[in-house]
C-alpha positions as semicolon CSV with decimal commas, in nm:
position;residue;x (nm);y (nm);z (nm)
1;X;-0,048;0,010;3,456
2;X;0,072;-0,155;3,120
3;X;-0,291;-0,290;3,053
4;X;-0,433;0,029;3,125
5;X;-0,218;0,191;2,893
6;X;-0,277;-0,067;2,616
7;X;-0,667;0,004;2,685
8;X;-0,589;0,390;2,649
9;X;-0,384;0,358;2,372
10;X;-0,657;0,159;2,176
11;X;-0,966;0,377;2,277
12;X;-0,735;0,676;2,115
13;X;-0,670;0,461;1,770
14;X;-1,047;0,378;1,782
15;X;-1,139;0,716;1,784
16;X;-0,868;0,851;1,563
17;X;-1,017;0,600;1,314
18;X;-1,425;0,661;1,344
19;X;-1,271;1,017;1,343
20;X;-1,064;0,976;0,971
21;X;-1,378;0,734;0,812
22;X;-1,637;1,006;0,941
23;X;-1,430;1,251;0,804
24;X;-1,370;1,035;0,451
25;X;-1,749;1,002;0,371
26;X;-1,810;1,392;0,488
27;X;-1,623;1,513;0,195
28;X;-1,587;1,239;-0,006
29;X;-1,969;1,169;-0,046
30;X;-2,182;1,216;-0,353
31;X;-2,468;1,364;-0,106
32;X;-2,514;1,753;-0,149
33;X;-2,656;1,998;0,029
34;X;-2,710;1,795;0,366
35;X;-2,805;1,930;0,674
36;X;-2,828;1,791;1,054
37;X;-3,229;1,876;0,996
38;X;-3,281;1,618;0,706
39;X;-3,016;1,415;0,759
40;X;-2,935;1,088;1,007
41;X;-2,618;0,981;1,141
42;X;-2,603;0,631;1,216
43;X;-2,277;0,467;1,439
44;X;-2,193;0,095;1,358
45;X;-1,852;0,109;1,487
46;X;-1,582;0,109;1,400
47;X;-1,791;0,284;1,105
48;X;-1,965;0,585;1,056
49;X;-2,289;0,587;0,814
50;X;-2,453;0,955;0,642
51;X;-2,783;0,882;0,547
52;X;-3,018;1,164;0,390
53;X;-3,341;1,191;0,425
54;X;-3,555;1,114;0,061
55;X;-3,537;1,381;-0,154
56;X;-3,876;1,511;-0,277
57;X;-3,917;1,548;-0,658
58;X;-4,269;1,599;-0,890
59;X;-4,440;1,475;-1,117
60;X;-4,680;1,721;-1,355
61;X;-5,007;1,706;-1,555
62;X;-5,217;1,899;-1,740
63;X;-5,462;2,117;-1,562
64;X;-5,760;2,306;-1,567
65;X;-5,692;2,631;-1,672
66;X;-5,669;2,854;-1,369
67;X;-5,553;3,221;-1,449
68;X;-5,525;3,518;-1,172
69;X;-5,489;3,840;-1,251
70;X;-5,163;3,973;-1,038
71;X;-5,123;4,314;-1,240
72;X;-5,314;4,407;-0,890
73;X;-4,997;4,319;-0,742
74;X;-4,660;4,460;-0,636
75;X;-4,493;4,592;-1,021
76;X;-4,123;4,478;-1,013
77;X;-3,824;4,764;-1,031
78;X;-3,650;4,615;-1,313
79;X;-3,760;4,898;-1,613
80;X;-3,607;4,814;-1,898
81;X;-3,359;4,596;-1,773
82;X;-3,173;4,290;-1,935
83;X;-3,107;3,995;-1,739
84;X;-3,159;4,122;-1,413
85;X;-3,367;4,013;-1,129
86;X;-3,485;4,092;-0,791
87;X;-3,537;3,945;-0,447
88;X;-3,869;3,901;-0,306
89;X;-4,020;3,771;0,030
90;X;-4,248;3,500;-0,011
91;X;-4,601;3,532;0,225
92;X;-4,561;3,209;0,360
93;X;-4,249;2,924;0,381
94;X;-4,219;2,759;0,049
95;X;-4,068;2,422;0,001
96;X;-3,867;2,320;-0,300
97;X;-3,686;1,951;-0,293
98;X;-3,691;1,917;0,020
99;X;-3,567;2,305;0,157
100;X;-3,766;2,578;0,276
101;X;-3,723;2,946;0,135
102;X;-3,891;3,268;0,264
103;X;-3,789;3,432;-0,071
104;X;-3,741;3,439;-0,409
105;X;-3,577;3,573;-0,754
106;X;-3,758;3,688;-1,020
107;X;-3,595;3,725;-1,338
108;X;-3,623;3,886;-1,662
109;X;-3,584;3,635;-1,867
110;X;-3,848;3,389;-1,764
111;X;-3,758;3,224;-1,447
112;X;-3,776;3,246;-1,043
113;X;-3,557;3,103;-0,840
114;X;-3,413;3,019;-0,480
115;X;-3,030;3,207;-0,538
116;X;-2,940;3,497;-0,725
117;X;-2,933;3,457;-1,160
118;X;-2,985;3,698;-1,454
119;X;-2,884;3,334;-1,666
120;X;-2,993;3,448;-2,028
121;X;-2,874;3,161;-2,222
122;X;-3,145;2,875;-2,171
123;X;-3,022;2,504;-2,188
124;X;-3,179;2,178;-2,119
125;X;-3,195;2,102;-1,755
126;X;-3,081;2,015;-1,522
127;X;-2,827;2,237;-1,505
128;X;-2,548;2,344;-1,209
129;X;-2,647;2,720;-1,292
130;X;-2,900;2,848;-1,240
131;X;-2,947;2,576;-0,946
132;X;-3,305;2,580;-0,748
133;X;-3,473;2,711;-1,088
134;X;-3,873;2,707;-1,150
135;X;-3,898;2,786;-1,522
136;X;-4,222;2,845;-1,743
137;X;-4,029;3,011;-2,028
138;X;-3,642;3,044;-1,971
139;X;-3,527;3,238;-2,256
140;X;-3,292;3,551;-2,389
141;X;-3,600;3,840;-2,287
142;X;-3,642;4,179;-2,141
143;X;-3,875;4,399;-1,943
144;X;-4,059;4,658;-2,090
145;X;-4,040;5,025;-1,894
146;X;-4,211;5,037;-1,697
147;X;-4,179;4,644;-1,597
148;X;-4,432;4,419;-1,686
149;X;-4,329;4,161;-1,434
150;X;-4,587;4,118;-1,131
151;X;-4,602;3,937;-0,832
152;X;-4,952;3,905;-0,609
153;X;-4,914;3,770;-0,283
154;X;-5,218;3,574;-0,180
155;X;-5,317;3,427;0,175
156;X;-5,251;3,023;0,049
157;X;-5,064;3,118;-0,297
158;X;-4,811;3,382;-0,476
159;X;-4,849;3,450;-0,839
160;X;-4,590;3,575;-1,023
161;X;-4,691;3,703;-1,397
162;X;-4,509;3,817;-1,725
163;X;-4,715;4,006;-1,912
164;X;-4,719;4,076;-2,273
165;X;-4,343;4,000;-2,229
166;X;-4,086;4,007;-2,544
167;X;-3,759;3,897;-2,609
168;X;-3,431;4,133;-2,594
169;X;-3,491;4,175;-3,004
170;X;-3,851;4,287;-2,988
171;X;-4,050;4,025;-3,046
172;X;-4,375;3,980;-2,883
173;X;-4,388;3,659;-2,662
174;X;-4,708;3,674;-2,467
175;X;-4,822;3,630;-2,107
176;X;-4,746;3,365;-1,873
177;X;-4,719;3,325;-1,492
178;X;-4,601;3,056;-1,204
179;X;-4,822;3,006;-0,891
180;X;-4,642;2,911;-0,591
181;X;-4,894;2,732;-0,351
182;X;-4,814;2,681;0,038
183;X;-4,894;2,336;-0,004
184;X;-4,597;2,303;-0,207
185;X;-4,759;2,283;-0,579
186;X;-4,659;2,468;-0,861
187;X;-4,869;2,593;-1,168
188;X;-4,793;2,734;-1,513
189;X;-5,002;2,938;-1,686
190;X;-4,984;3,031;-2,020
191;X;-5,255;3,283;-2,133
192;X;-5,120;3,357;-2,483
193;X;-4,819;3,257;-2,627
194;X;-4,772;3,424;-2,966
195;X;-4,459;3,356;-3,050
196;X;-4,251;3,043;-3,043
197;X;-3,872;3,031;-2,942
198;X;-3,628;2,758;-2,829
199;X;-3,748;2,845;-2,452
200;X;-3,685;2,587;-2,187
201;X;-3,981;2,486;-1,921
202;X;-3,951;2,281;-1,594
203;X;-3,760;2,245;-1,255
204;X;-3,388;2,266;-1,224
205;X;-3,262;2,152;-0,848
206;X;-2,941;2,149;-1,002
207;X;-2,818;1,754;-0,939
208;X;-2,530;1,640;-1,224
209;X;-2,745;1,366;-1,364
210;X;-2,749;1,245;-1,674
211;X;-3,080;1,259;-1,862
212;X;-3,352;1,318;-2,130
213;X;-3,521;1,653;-2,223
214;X;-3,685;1,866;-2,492
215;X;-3,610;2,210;-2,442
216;X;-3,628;2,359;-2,821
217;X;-3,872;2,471;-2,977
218;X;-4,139;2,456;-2,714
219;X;-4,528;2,482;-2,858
220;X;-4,776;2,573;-2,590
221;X;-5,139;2,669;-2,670
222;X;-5,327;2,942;-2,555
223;X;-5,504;2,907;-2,220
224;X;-5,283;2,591;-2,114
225;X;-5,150;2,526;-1,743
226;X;-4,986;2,260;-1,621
227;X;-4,965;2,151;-1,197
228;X;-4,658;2,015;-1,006
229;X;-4,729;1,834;-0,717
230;X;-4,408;1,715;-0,516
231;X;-4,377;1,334;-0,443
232;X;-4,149;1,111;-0,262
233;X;-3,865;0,917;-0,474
234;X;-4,032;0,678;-0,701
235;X;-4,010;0,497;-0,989
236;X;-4,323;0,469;-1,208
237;X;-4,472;0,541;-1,589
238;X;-4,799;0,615;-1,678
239;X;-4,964;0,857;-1,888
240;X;-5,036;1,202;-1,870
241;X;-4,761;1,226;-1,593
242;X;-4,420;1,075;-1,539
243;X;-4,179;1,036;-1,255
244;X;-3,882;0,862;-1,285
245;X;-3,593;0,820;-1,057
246;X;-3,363;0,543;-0,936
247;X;-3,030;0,504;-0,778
248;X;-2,943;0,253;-1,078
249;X;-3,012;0,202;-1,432
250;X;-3,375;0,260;-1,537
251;X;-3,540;0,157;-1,833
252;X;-3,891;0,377;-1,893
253;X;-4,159;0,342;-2,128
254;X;-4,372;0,602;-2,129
255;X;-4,671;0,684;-2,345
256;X;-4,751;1,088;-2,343
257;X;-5,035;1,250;-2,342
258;X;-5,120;1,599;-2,394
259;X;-4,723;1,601;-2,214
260;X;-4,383;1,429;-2,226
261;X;-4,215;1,488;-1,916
262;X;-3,891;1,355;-1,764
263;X;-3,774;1,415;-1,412
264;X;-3,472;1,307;-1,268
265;X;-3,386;1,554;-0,966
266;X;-3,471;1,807;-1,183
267;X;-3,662;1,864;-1,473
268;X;-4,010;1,827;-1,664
269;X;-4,038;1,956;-2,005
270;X;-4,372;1,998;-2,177
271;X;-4,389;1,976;-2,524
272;X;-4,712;1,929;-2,719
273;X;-4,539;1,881;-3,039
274;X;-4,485;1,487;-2,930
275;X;-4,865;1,451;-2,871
276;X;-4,948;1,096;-2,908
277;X;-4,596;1,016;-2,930
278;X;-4,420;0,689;-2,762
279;X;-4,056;0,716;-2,602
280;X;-3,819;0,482;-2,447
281;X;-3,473;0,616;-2,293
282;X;-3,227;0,500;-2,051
283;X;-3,153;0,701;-1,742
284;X;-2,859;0,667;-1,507
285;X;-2,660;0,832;-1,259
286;X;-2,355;1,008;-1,393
């Protein structure tokens, strides 16, 4: 009876303790945003191991210049209106670091993105707010009345377009659009871009990371678009496109092309100003 105790008595410590570790790495973990669907639990006891699936990030080039019309499209609601946006159902499931959305928010003020943000004042990324960001000019603008802010949904593709878009003092900015593809992909276009401001351009999933960017002063010709293709976790330098991530220190070399462009969780500036242009920064988790 005494043994059989002891052995009770044990099995309930045991499990108080996988219960309290379990518990410890659930909140005390770095990992965000996990879920049961791309996540796996593994049991070494008396410990209990999270483990998240890879987390998908991109890398970008130049492309081919690829413009569609979507003035055809649905016009947004937003007349005259400063830093507002509106919800939207996408045509088909989109995926964005790893998470599917059946929706989107289009914003005044240059952006989409995957939660709620009329976020005027445009810093390098990545930032905590706006999280889940997709951002071909982020910057202090406004829609005309009626709104000149389109979206054309397409069987394989939705295009949303700013058209002949200014900023909240007046000034004439130009037209410029992001295409969504179901693959995954994501294009800029920029038609015409008349006038220059200290916009920021990439992807913001929203990870505290330290990092590099170029956000002011963004120069963009005419007729320009640039494609990003999501990739698995990698470390790697090249030209013409860069991907850089690591759980450690990296050192990166990287010789630009017509881009620069930095990712870490997070962003890829263009910037045609540093054409030809060399760079070597350190990267590291914060």
């Amino acid at each position: 009876m005494i043994r059989k105790s002891r052995i009770l008595l044990i099995a309930i410590i045991l499990f108080l303790f996988n219960t309290i570790v379990f518990s410890k790495l659930i909140f005390n973990s770095e990992l965000k945003d996990i879920s049961f669907d791309n996540a796996e639990i593994k049991r070494d006891s008396p410990n209990i191991q999270l483990a998240s699936a890879p987390l998908n990030n991109y890398t970008m080039r130049d492309h081919s210049y690829t413009w569609i019309d979507a003035t055809s499209g649905i016009r947004c609601n937003m007349d005259g209106t400063d830093d507002g946006y509106q919800l939207f159902g996408l045509p088909f499931p989109f995926i964005f670091y790893n998470f599917t959305y059946e929706y989107i928010y289009i914003c005044t003020n240059g952006f989409a993105s995957f939660e709620p943000s009329g976020s005027f004042s445009n810093q390098p990324l990545p930032r905590s707010n706006p999280e889940l960001m997709i951002a071909p000019f982020w910057e202090d603008l406004m829609a005309d009345n009626p709104c000149n802010i389109f979206v054309r949904n397409m069987s394989n593709r939705v295009v949303i377009e700013w058209n002949n878009y200014r900023t909240l003092g007046g000034t004439l900015i130009g037209t410029f659009q992001i295409i969504l593809f179901q693959n995954g992909k994501i294009l800029f276009n920029y038609q015409n871009i008349i006038a220059m401001t200290s916009a920021t351009c990439g992807l913001n999933y929203g990870y505290d990371l330290k990092y590099y960017t170029v956000f002011d002063d963004l120069r963009i010709d005419a007729e320009y678009s640039v494609l990003f293709t999501p990739t698995s976790l990698s470390s790697s330098s090249g030209s013409g496109a860069a991907t850089i991530i690591s759980s450690e220190l990296v050192k990166s070399s990287i010789s630009a092309g017509i881009m620069i462009g930095i990712t870490i969780i997070g962003l890829v500036v263009v910037n045609r100003r540093l054409r030809k242009t060399r760079l070597t920064r350190e990267y590291e988790f914060s």
